[in-house]
Coordinates of C-alpha atoms in Angstrom, one line a residue:
M1 CA 36.5 -4.7 -8.6
D2 CA 39.7 -6.9 -8.6
A3 CA 41.3 -8.2 -5.3
Q4 CA 44.1 -5.9 -5.5
G5 CA 42.1 -3.1 -3.7
R6 CA 41.8 -5.4 -0.9
G7 CA 45.7 -6.3 -0.7
R8 CA 45.6 -9.4 -3.2
A9 CA 48.0 -7.8 -5.4
G10 CA 49.1 -9.9 -8.6
D11 CA 46.3 -12.7 -7.7
N12 CA 44.0 -11.6 -10.5
N13 CA 41.9 -14.7 -11.0
V14 CA 40.3 -14.6 -7.4
D15 CA 36.8 -13.8 -7.6
P16 CA 36.1 -10.8 -4.7
A17 CA 33.2 -13.2 -3.6
D18 CA 35.5 -16.3 -3.0
Q19 CA 37.1 -14.2 -0.4
W20 CA 34.4 -14.0 2.0
V21 CA 34.2 -17.2 4.3
F22 CA 31.5 -18.1 6.7
D23 CA 32.8 -17.8 10.2
P24 CA 30.6 -20.2 12.9
N25 CA 31.9 -18.1 15.5
T26 CA 30.2 -15.2 14.7
G27 CA 27.5 -16.5 12.2
N28 CA 28.4 -13.9 9.6
Y29 CA 30.4 -14.2 6.4
E30 CA 34.0 -12.3 6.6
L31 CA 36.5 -11.2 4.2
R32 CA 39.7 -13.6 4.2
L33 CA 42.5 -11.6 1.9
D34 CA 45.2 -14.7 2.0
H35 CA 44.7 -18.6 1.6
A36 CA 46.7 -19.1 4.9
G37 CA 43.4 -18.0 7.0
Q38 CA 44.4 -14.3 7.7
A39 CA 41.6 -12.8 9.7
P40 CA 39.0 -10.6 8.2
A41 CA 39.9 -6.9 7.5
R42 CA 37.4 -5.2 8.7
P43 CA 36.6 -1.1 8.6
A44 CA 37.3 0.1 11.9
G45 CA 34.7 1.6 14.3
R46 CA 31.9 0.4 11.9
K47 CA 28.3 -0.8 13.1
T48 CA 26.5 -3.8 12.1
A49 CA 24.2 -3.5 9.3
G50 CA 24.0 -1.9 5.9
S51 CA 22.4 0.0 3.2
R52 CA 20.6 -0.4 0.0
R53 CA 19.2 2.0 -3.0
A54 CA 16.8 3.9 -4.1
A55 CA 14.1 2.2 -6.2
G56 CA 13.2 4.3 -9.3
K57 CA 10.4 2.8 -11.4
P58 CA 9.9 5.1 -14.4
G59 CA 6.7 5.3 -16.5
D60 CA 6.8 4.2 -20.1
D61 CA 5.2 7.7 -21.5
T62 CA 5.9 10.8 -19.4
D63 CA 3.6 13.4 -19.9
T64 CA 5.0 17.2 -19.5
R65 CA 2.9 18.8 -22.0
P66 CA 2.0 22.4 -20.8
L67 CA -1.5 22.4 -19.0
P68 CA -4.1 24.6 -20.8
T69 CA -3.1 27.5 -19.0
Q70 CA 0.5 27.6 -19.5
R71 CA 0.6 26.3 -23.4
A72 CA 1.5 30.3 -24.1
R73 CA 4.9 29.5 -22.2
G74 CA 6.6 27.7 -25.2
D75 CA 8.8 24.6 -25.0
E76 CA 9.4 23.7 -20.9
S77 CA 12.3 21.4 -22.0
A78 CA 15.7 21.8 -20.6
D79 CA 19.3 20.3 -21.4
A80 CA 19.8 17.6 -18.9
D81 CA 23.3 18.6 -18.1
E82 CA 21.7 22.0 -16.3
R83 CA 20.8 19.7 -13.7
P84 CA 23.0 20.2 -10.4
G85 CA 24.5 16.6 -9.9
G86 CA 23.0 15.4 -12.9
G87 CA 25.8 13.7 -14.4
R88 CA 26.9 10.5 -12.1
A89 CA 30.4 9.8 -12.9
S90 CA 31.7 6.1 -11.8
R91 CA 33.7 6.7 -9.2
R92 CA 36.4 4.0 -7.6
A93 CA 37.7 4.4 -4.2
A94 CA 41.5 4.7 -4.1
G95 CA 41.3 4.0 -0.3
G96 CA 41.4 0.3 -0.5
R97 CA 45.3 0.1 -1.5
A98 CA 46.3 2.7 1.1
A99 CA 44.6 0.9 3.3
A100 CA 46.4 -2.2 2.6
A101 CA 49.5 -1.3 2.5
A102 CA 49.0 0.2 5.8
A103 CA 48.0 -2.6 7.3
G104 CA 51.5 -3.9 7.3
P105 CA 52.0 -7.9 7.2
A106 CA 49.7 -10.5 8.0
S107 CA 49.3 -11.9 11.7
R108 CA 49.8 -15.6 11.7
R109 CA 48.2 -15.9 15.1
K110 CA 44.5 -16.8 14.6
R111 CA 42.6 -14.0 16.2
K112 CA 39.7 -14.8 18.9
P113 CA 36.4 -13.6 16.8
K114 CA 35.0 -10.5 19.4
K115 CA 31.3 -10.5 19.8
S116 CA 31.4 -6.5 19.2
G117 CA 29.1 -5.6 16.5
K118 CA 31.6 -3.1 15.5
Q119 CA 34.4 -5.5 15.1
K120 CA 32.1 -7.8 12.7
A121 CA 31.9 -7.7 8.9
L122 CA 29.9 -5.0 7.5
Y123 CA 25.9 -6.4 7.0
W124 CA 23.7 -5.8 4.5
T125 CA 20.9 -5.1 6.4
A126 CA 18.9 -2.3 4.6
G127 CA 18.6 -0.4 1.4
V128 CA 19.1 -1.6 -2.1
V129 CA 15.8 0.2 -3.4
G130 CA 14.6 2.9 -1.0
F131 CA 12.1 1.6 1.1
V132 CA 13.3 -1.7 0.7
L133 CA 15.8 -0.2 3.7
V134 CA 12.9 -1.4 5.7
A135 CA 12.7 -5.0 4.9
G136 CA 15.6 -6.2 7.5
C137 CA 17.4 -8.5 5.0
G138 CA 20.7 -10.1 6.2
G139 CA 23.9 -10.5 5.2
A140 CA 27.4 -8.8 4.5
F141 CA 27.8 -5.7 3.2
Y142 CA 31.1 -5.7 2.2
L143 CA 33.8 -4.4 -0.5
Y144 CA 33.5 -1.2 1.3
Q145 CA 35.6 1.4 -0.4
Q146 CA 34.5 0.4 -3.7
L147 CA 31.2 0.7 -2.8
N148 CA 31.4 3.8 -1.5
G149 CA 32.6 4.9 -4.8
N150 CA 29.7 4.2 -6.5
I151 CA 27.2 6.5 -4.9
S152 CA 26.5 9.7 -6.3
K153 CA 24.8 12.4 -4.3
V154 CA 23.6 15.7 -4.7
D155 CA 23.7 18.8 -2.4
V156 CA 20.1 20.0 -1.9
G157 CA 21.0 22.9 1.0
V158 CA 19.9 20.4 3.7
E159 CA 22.2 18.2 6.2
N160 CA 20.4 16.3 8.2
D161 CA 22.4 13.7 10.2
A162 CA 22.3 10.2 8.7
V163 CA 20.1 9.1 12.0
S164 CA 17.9 10.8 14.3
D165 CA 16.0 9.8 17.2
G166 CA 12.4 11.3 16.0
P167 CA 10.2 9.2 12.7
V168 CA 11.9 9.5 9.6
N169 CA 10.9 10.5 6.4
V170 CA 12.8 9.5 3.4
L171 CA 11.7 10.5 -0.3
I172 CA 12.4 8.0 -3.0
I173 CA 12.3 9.2 -6.8
G174 CA 12.5 7.4 -9.6
T175 CA 13.4 9.7 -12.6
D176 CA 12.6 9.1 -16.3
A177 CA 16.0 10.5 -17.2
R178 CA 17.2 8.7 -20.7
S179 CA 20.9 10.0 -20.3
G180 CA 23.3 7.4 -18.9
K181 CA 24.0 3.7 -19.6
G182 CA 20.9 1.3 -19.9
N183 CA 18.5 4.3 -20.0
S184 CA 18.2 4.8 -23.9
G185 CA 15.1 3.6 -25.5
Y186 CA 12.7 4.3 -23.6
G187 CA 9.6 7.0 -24.0
D188 CA 10.5 10.5 -24.6
A189 CA 14.1 10.4 -25.5
G190 CA 14.6 14.3 -24.7
S191 CA 13.4 13.9 -21.2
V192 CA 15.3 16.0 -18.7
G193 CA 14.7 13.4 -15.8
H194 CA 11.2 14.1 -13.9
A195 CA 10.0 12.8 -10.9
D196 CA 8.0 10.0 -12.7
T197 CA 7.6 7.7 -9.8
T198 CA 8.0 9.4 -6.2
I199 CA 7.4 7.6 -3.3
L200 CA 7.6 9.3 0.7
M201 CA 8.8 6.5 3.1
H202 CA 7.8 7.2 6.6
I203 CA 9.2 4.9 9.4
S204 CA 7.6 5.6 12.7
K205 CA 9.7 6.8 15.9
D206 CA 9.9 3.2 17.5
R207 CA 10.7 1.6 14.1
S208 CA 7.7 -0.7 14.8
N209 CA 5.9 0.3 11.2
A210 CA 6.2 2.1 7.8
T211 CA 3.9 4.1 5.5
A212 CA 4.9 4.5 2.0
L213 CA 2.9 6.8 0.1
S214 CA 3.1 7.3 -3.5
I215 CA 2.4 10.4 -5.5
P216 CA 1.0 10.4 -8.9
R217 CA 3.2 11.8 -11.1
D218 CA 0.3 14.0 -13.0
M219 CA -1.4 15.6 -10.0
I220 CA -1.6 19.3 -10.3
T221 CA 0.3 21.2 -7.3
D222 CA 2.4 24.2 -6.5
I223 CA 6.2 24.2 -6.5
P224 CA 8.0 26.7 -4.1
N225 CA 11.0 28.5 -4.9
C226 CA 13.6 26.3 -4.9
P227 CA 17.6 26.9 -4.4
T228 CA 19.7 24.8 -6.2
K229 CA 23.5 24.1 -6.4
Q230 CA 25.3 25.2 -9.4
K231 CA 28.4 23.2 -10.8
D232 CA 30.8 26.2 -10.1
G233 CA 29.6 26.2 -6.3
S234 CA 27.4 29.1 -6.7
T235 CA 23.4 29.1 -5.7
K236 CA 20.7 29.2 -8.0
N237 CA 16.9 30.0 -7.0
I238 CA 14.7 28.5 -9.5
P239 CA 11.2 30.3 -8.8
G240 CA 8.2 28.1 -8.1
E241 CA 5.3 27.5 -10.1
R242 CA 1.5 27.4 -9.2
G243 CA -0.8 25.0 -10.7
V244 CA 1.5 22.1 -12.5
R245 CA 2.0 19.0 -12.8
F246 CA 4.1 17.3 -9.7
N247 CA 6.6 15.5 -12.1
T248 CA 8.1 18.7 -13.4
S249 CA 9.5 19.0 -9.4
L250 CA 12.7 17.5 -11.3
G251 CA 14.3 18.2 -14.1
Q252 CA 12.1 21.2 -15.5
E253 CA 13.9 24.6 -15.3
G254 CA 17.0 23.0 -13.8
R255 CA 15.3 21.7 -10.8
D256 CA 17.3 19.1 -8.4
P257 CA 16.2 16.5 -5.7
G258 CA 15.5 19.3 -3.3
C259 CA 12.9 20.8 -5.2
T260 CA 10.7 17.9 -5.1
W261 CA 12.0 17.3 -1.1
R262 CA 10.0 20.9 -0.9
T263 CA 7.1 20.1 -3.1
V264 CA 6.6 16.9 -0.9
E265 CA 7.0 19.0 2.1
K266 CA 4.5 21.9 1.3
L267 CA 2.5 19.3 0.0
T268 CA 2.1 16.5 3.2
G269 CA 3.4 19.1 5.9
L270 CA 6.1 16.1 6.9
K271 CA 9.6 17.1 7.3
I272 CA 12.0 14.7 4.9
N273 CA 15.4 13.5 6.5
H274 CA 16.6 12.3 3.3
F275 CA 16.4 11.3 -0.8
M276 CA 17.4 8.6 -2.4
M277 CA 16.8 8.5 -6.4
A278 CA 17.6 6.2 -9.3
D279 CA 16.7 5.8 -12.8
F280 CA 15.1 3.0 -15.3
N281 CA 18.5 1.2 -15.4
A282 CA 18.4 0.8 -11.2
V283 CA 15.0 -1.9 -12.2
K284 CA 16.7 -3.6 -14.7
S285 CA 20.2 -4.2 -12.8
L286 CA 18.7 -4.8 -9.4
S287 CA 15.9 -7.6 -10.3
T288 CA 18.7 -9.5 -12.4
A289 CA 21.0 -9.0 -9.4
V290 CA 18.4 -11.0 -7.0
D291 CA 17.3 -13.4 -9.8
G292 CA 14.3 -12.2 -10.8
V293 CA 11.0 -10.9 -8.6
E294 CA 7.9 -12.9 -8.9
V295 CA 4.8 -10.9 -9.9
C296 CA 1.4 -12.0 -10.5
A297 CA -1.1 -11.1 -13.4
G298 CA -4.9 -11.6 -12.8
K299 CA -5.1 -11.8 -16.6
D300 CA -3.4 -12.2 -19.8
L301 CA -1.4 -8.6 -20.1
N302 CA -0.3 -7.0 -23.4
D303 CA 1.1 -3.5 -23.2
P304 CA 2.8 -2.2 -26.6
K305 CA 3.9 0.7 -25.0
S306 CA 5.8 -1.0 -22.4
H307 CA 6.4 -4.2 -24.0
L308 CA 5.2 -6.2 -21.5
K309 CA 3.2 -9.9 -22.4
L310 CA 2.5 -11.9 -19.5
K311 CA 0.1 -14.8 -19.6
A312 CA -2.5 -14.6 -16.3
G313 CA -0.4 -16.1 -13.3
R314 CA 2.3 -16.0 -11.6
H315 CA 5.8 -15.0 -13.4
I316 CA 9.5 -14.2 -12.2
V317 CA 10.4 -11.4 -14.3
K318 CA 14.1 -9.6 -14.4
G319 CA 15.8 -7.1 -16.5
E320 CA 14.1 -5.7 -19.2
Q321 CA 10.6 -7.7 -18.6
A322 CA 10.8 -6.2 -14.9
L323 CA 11.2 -2.9 -16.1
A324 CA 8.3 -3.5 -18.6
F325 CA 6.2 -4.7 -15.6
V326 CA 7.0 -1.3 -13.6
R327 CA 6.5 0.7 -16.5
T328 CA 2.9 -0.6 -18.0
R329 CA -0.4 0.7 -17.4
H330 CA -2.0 0.3 -20.6
A331 CA -3.4 -3.4 -20.3
I332 CA -4.6 -2.6 -16.8
G333 CA -7.4 -1.3 -15.1
F334 CA -8.3 1.8 -16.9
G335 CA -4.8 2.7 -18.7
S336 CA -3.9 5.6 -16.0
D337 CA -0.9 6.2 -13.7
L338 CA -3.0 5.0 -10.9
D339 CA -2.9 1.7 -12.3
R340 CA 0.8 1.9 -12.9
I341 CA 1.6 2.8 -9.1
K342 CA -0.5 -0.4 -8.0
M343 CA 1.9 -2.2 -10.5
Q344 CA 4.7 -0.8 -8.8
Q345 CA 3.6 -1.1 -5.5
Q346 CA 3.2 -5.1 -6.4
F347 CA 6.9 -5.2 -7.7
L348 CA 8.3 -3.4 -4.8
S349 CA 6.6 -5.7 -2.2
S350 CA 7.6 -8.7 -3.8
L351 CA 11.4 -7.5 -4.0
I352 CA 11.2 -6.8 -0.4
R353 CA 10.4 -10.2 0.3
K354 CA 12.6 -11.8 -1.9
L355 CA 15.7 -9.7 -0.5
K356 CA 14.5 -10.6 2.8
S357 CA 14.2 -13.9 2.1
S358 CA 17.2 -15.6 -0.2
A359 CA 18.7 -12.6 -1.8
F360 CA 21.6 -12.9 0.2
S361 CA 22.0 -16.6 0.3
S362 CA 25.7 -16.3 -0.8
P363 CA 28.6 -14.0 -0.7
G364 CA 28.4 -13.9 -4.8
K365 CA 24.9 -12.7 -4.4
L366 CA 25.8 -10.0 -2.0
Y367 CA 28.3 -9.0 -4.4
D368 CA 26.0 -8.7 -7.3
V369 CA 23.1 -6.8 -5.1
S370 CA 25.2 -4.4 -3.3
Q371 CA 27.0 -3.7 -6.6
A372 CA 23.7 -2.9 -9.0
A373 CA 22.2 -1.0 -6.0
T374 CA 24.6 1.1 -5.0
K375 CA 26.0 2.1 -8.7
A376 CA 22.0 3.1 -9.5
L377 CA 22.4 5.5 -6.2
T378 CA 22.0 8.7 -5.9
V379 CA 21.5 10.3 -2.3
D380 CA 21.5 13.8 -0.3
T381 CA 24.9 14.5 1.1
G382 CA 23.4 13.2 4.7
I383 CA 24.0 9.9 3.7
G384 CA 26.3 10.6 0.6
S385 CA 28.7 7.7 2.0
A386 CA 28.9 3.8 2.7
N387 CA 29.2 4.5 6.2
K388 CA 26.6 6.8 6.7
L389 CA 24.4 4.4 4.7
L390 CA 25.5 1.9 7.0
D391 CA 24.2 3.8 10.1
F392 CA 21.3 4.7 8.4
G393 CA 19.9 1.4 7.1
T394 CA 21.1 -0.1 10.8
D395 CA 18.6 2.5 12.4
L396 CA 15.8 1.4 10.1
K397 CA 16.0 -2.4 10.1
K398 CA 13.9 -3.2 12.7
V399 CA 10.2 -2.7 10.5
D400 CA 8.9 -6.3 10.0
I401 CA 7.6 -6.9 5.9
D402 CA 3.9 -7.1 7.5
K403 CA 4.0 -3.6 9.1
V404 CA 5.2 -2.0 5.9
T405 CA 2.0 -0.5 4.4
F406 CA 1.9 1.1 0.8
A407 CA -0.7 3.7 0.0
T408 CA -1.3 6.3 -3.0
V409 CA -2.0 9.9 -2.0
P410 CA -5.8 10.0 -3.1
V411 CA -6.7 12.2 -5.9
L412 CA -9.6 13.1 -8.2
D413 CA -10.2 13.8 -11.9
N414 CA -9.5 17.2 -13.0
P415 CA -12.4 18.9 -14.7
D416 CA -9.9 21.2 -16.4
D417 CA -7.8 18.7 -17.8
P418 CA -8.6 15.1 -18.3
A419 CA -4.8 14.2 -18.7
T420 CA -4.2 15.2 -15.4
V421 CA -6.0 14.8 -11.4
I422 CA -6.2 16.8 -8.2
L423 CA -5.8 16.1 -4.9
N424 CA -8.9 15.1 -3.2
K425 CA -8.3 17.2 0.1
T426 CA -11.3 15.3 2.0
A427 CA -9.3 12.1 2.0
A428 CA -5.6 13.5 1.7
D429 CA -5.8 15.9 4.5
P430 CA -6.3 12.8 7.4
L431 CA -4.3 10.7 5.5
F432 CA -1.3 13.2 5.6
A433 CA -2.3 13.9 9.3
M434 CA -2.3 10.5 10.5
V435 CA 1.2 10.0 9.0
R436 CA 2.3 13.4 10.6
A437 CA 1.0 12.1 14.2
D438 CA 3.2 8.7 13.4
H439 CA -0.1 6.3 13.6
A440 CA 0.6 3.2 11.3
L441 CA -1.5 2.2 8.7
A442 CA -0.4 -1.4 8.8
K443 CA -2.8 -3.7 10.4
G444 CA -2.0 -5.3 13.8
K445 CA -0.2 -2.0 15.1
K446 CA -1.5 -1.5 18.0
G447 CA 0.5 -2.4 21.6
K448 CA -0.5 -5.1 24.1
G449 CA -0.1 -2.4 26.9
K450 CA -2.5 -1.6 29.7
K451 CA -4.4 1.4 28.7
S452 CA -4.3 4.3 31.4
A453 CA -7.5 5.4 33.1
P454 CA -9.3 8.2 31.5
A455 CA -8.3 11.7 33.2
K456 CA -10.8 13.2 35.6
K457 CA -12.6 16.1 33.8
A458 CA -13.5 19.6 35.0
P459 CA -17.4 21.1 34.2
P460 CA -17.5 23.5 32.3
E461 CA -17.9 26.5 33.8
Q462 CA -14.4 25.7 35.9
V463 CA -12.5 25.5 32.3
R464 CA -10.4 28.6 32.3
V465 CA -8.2 29.3 28.8
D466 CA -7.0 32.2 27.2
V467 CA -7.0 31.3 23.2
T468 CA -4.3 32.7 20.6
N469 CA -4.3 32.2 17.0
G470 CA -0.9 31.3 15.9
G471 CA -1.4 29.6 12.4
G472 CA -5.2 28.8 12.0
P473 CA -7.5 31.1 9.6
I474 CA -8.1 34.8 10.4
G475 CA -10.4 35.2 13.1
S476 CA -10.1 31.7 14.7
A477 CA -9.3 32.7 18.4
Q478 CA -12.7 34.7 18.6
E479 CA -14.4 31.9 16.4
T480 CA -13.3 29.5 19.0
V481 CA -14.2 31.7 22.2
D482 CA -17.6 31.9 20.7
W483 CA -18.1 28.5 20.7
L484 CA -16.6 27.5 23.9
Q485 CA -18.9 29.9 25.4
N486 CA -22.2 29.9 23.4
T487 CA -22.0 25.7 22.8
K488 CA -19.7 24.3 25.7
A489 CA -20.7 26.8 28.2
A490 CA -17.2 27.6 29.0
K491 CA -17.9 31.2 30.1
L492 CA -14.2 31.7 31.6
S493 CA -12.8 31.7 27.7
T494 CA -10.9 34.6 26.7
N495 CA -9.6 36.2 23.2
A496 CA -6.1 36.7 23.8
G497 CA -5.2 37.7 20.3
N498 CA -2.5 36.7 18.0
A499 CA 0.4 34.5 19.3
P500 CA 3.7 35.9 18.9
A501 CA 4.7 33.0 16.7
K502 CA 3.0 30.4 14.3
L503 CA 2.9 27.0 15.1
A504 CA 2.5 24.3 12.8
A505 CA 0.6 21.8 15.2
T506 CA -2.0 23.5 17.9
R507 CA -1.0 23.6 21.6
L508 CA -2.4 23.5 25.1
E509 CA -0.1 24.6 27.8
Y510 CA -1.5 23.8 31.3
A511 CA -0.5 23.4 34.7
P512 CA -0.8 20.4 37.2
N513 CA -3.5 21.3 39.0
Q514 CA -5.1 22.1 35.9
A515 CA -5.1 18.8 34.4
D516 CA -8.6 18.2 35.0
Q517 CA -9.6 21.2 33.3
A518 CA -7.2 20.3 30.2
A519 CA -8.9 17.0 30.2
T520 CA -12.2 18.6 29.3
L521 CA -10.7 20.8 26.9
A522 CA -8.7 18.4 24.7
D523 CA -12.3 16.3 24.7
W524 CA -14.1 19.3 23.3
M525 CA -11.2 20.3 20.6
G526 CA -10.2 16.9 19.6
L527 CA -6.6 17.6 20.8
P528 CA -4.0 14.7 20.3
K529 CA -1.5 13.7 23.5
S530 CA 1.0 15.6 21.7
A531 CA -0.6 18.8 21.5
L532 CA -0.7 18.9 25.6
K533 CA 2.1 20.5 27.1
K534 CA 2.1 20.8 31.2
S535 CA 4.3 22.7 32.9
S536 CA 6.1 21.7 36.3
Q537 CA 4.3 24.1 38.7
N538 CA 1.1 24.6 39.8
A539 CA -0.8 27.6 38.6
G540 CA -2.6 30.3 40.8
D541 CA -6.5 29.6 40.9
R542 CA -7.4 32.6 38.4
T543 CA -4.4 31.7 36.2
P544 CA -5.9 30.3 32.5
M545 CA -4.4 28.0 30.3
K546 CA -3.0 28.8 27.0
L547 CA -4.6 27.3 24.2
T548 CA -2.6 28.4 20.9
L549 CA -4.4 27.6 17.5
G550 CA -1.8 26.2 14.9
K551 CA -1.7 25.5 10.9
D552 CA -3.5 22.4 12.0
F553 CA -6.6 24.0 13.2
K554 CA -9.5 24.2 10.8
A555 CA -12.9 25.1 12.8
P556 CA -14.0 24.9 16.6
G557 CA -15.8 21.5 16.7
S558 CA -13.2 19.9 14.1
P559 CA -11.4 17.3 15.8
I560 CA -7.3 18.3 15.7
E561 CA -6.7 15.0 16.4
A562 CA -5.4 12.6 13.8
P563 CA -7.5 9.5 12.9
T564 CA -5.8 6.1 13.9
E565 CA -7.8 4.3 11.0
T566 CA -7.0 4.4 7.4
P567 CA -9.6 7.1 5.5
D568 CA -12.1 5.8 3.4
G569 CA -11.1 6.4 -0.2
V570 CA -7.2 5.6 0.4
Q571 CA -6.0 2.7 -1.9
N572 CA -3.7 0.9 -0.1
V573 CA -1.9 -2.3 0.2
N574 CA 0.3 -4.5 2.7
A575 CA 4.0 -5.3 1.9
D576 CA 3.6 -9.1 3.0
D577 CA 0.2 -9.6 1.1
K578 CA 1.4 -12.3 -1.6
N579 CA -2.4 -12.3 -3.2
V580 CA -1.6 -9.1 -5.3
C581 CA -2.5 -9.7 -8.7
A582 CA -2.4 -7.1 -11.7
K583 CA -5.9 -7.0 -13.7

């Protein structure tokens, strides 16, 4: 972008980065449009902070071979052009010149700086690589109009607001698409762009911590039916499949990011707010823009597949070498995709630290990073503009780097196909429950406030409750009543049949004068506080509480409350751990 888009017509020798001047009154870089000290032009009504981009760290040898039960189906490949939103045309915003013309002649009076966040120059405080949104890096997010034009978006049929009050779940997709500038020459040249790297980033409701769940690409799972928007504006429903590789949730059969979105929701039980997708070129351009990312090799690494060659020790990688690092797997561990995930987590943790510490040290550096990030970015329509990304990044910037934890969805070897893995439900179910309950995996996350006194509990013979089944296994209501009466001596428990509606989570409704009964039942059932719903009025002496068993109910005696400690068998690493080395 030249200066003409910002009112500097004819001055083609001006570097856009040189138009940014540090203002000691505000502590920010601000855009100066002339040499006479014209006040900075700021997009009206914007909040401070900014956006970044989704990290795509695709693998080097994507395997979408048909499974043994699928091999009679023939070639699964599809033309990449059939993917809705697959072509990313580089866009240039025309609004810059119009805004400059409308602004009129420059004022000769020096404006008094205002401290309002809406009047400050835009900040780059989050984004660059999907979950780097939580890094909270400081600096100016500028050249707004052009950056807005860089962003590609896909309508996945879900229109969520950029900012929400509760927890936020962002799906980060790294696709192995070989189309587009800088993406040729890697692995399968015919790939339609699969979900080669997928990370579900969960940001807590209070924005104090974040958990990034890496989902293995070769995990066998079910892909639900998926409506996809076509180029002509129509919607095509792509049938789901059972028992297929997770990475085929994108690209295969014309599936768009919304199909991966729905697959992850079905897998984890978490509702996704937004997605961000990138390709191979994102790693190269972004690592170059930040002048390289430090990585650590615990031994000499030589992977002929990814072309990575590193001596043992610490190195700064960027461009092709950075891409080789996140794609390698044959030189480490057992040579599996799970080992590659560890490499990607190390790289991304280091990238977050680099962005937070020094990547935005000058306007020129900001220019490079913002251009690299937005050009590599494809998002959903809910955050499909620079101003929406600004709001989104501002909302998430509070999370400290030492409160960001990477974890890998636990899997087991697939006994039917050694090239794939299956979900380890014993470890995965409590992990997903922990995230759904908004419990942090990061260490030192617990608050320091005073603990409330334990609630008074009623004796078993006073616990009066009607039990209904609203999503648990068939027969759960009667099974629970039998358990309460025979094991807990709660003789006033009754099977009230099926609930009028299905519930995702078990719920106990009670009156204020039944709080002691509720405390007893919650303790027996292992109910979390979120399951307890107290009414505003007292109940009659013979009025029962209402226990509705939701989809999270497994069996009486099996606690419903999510764990507060990371389950055994879950690989995890803190983003602030500088001692992680690939071996």
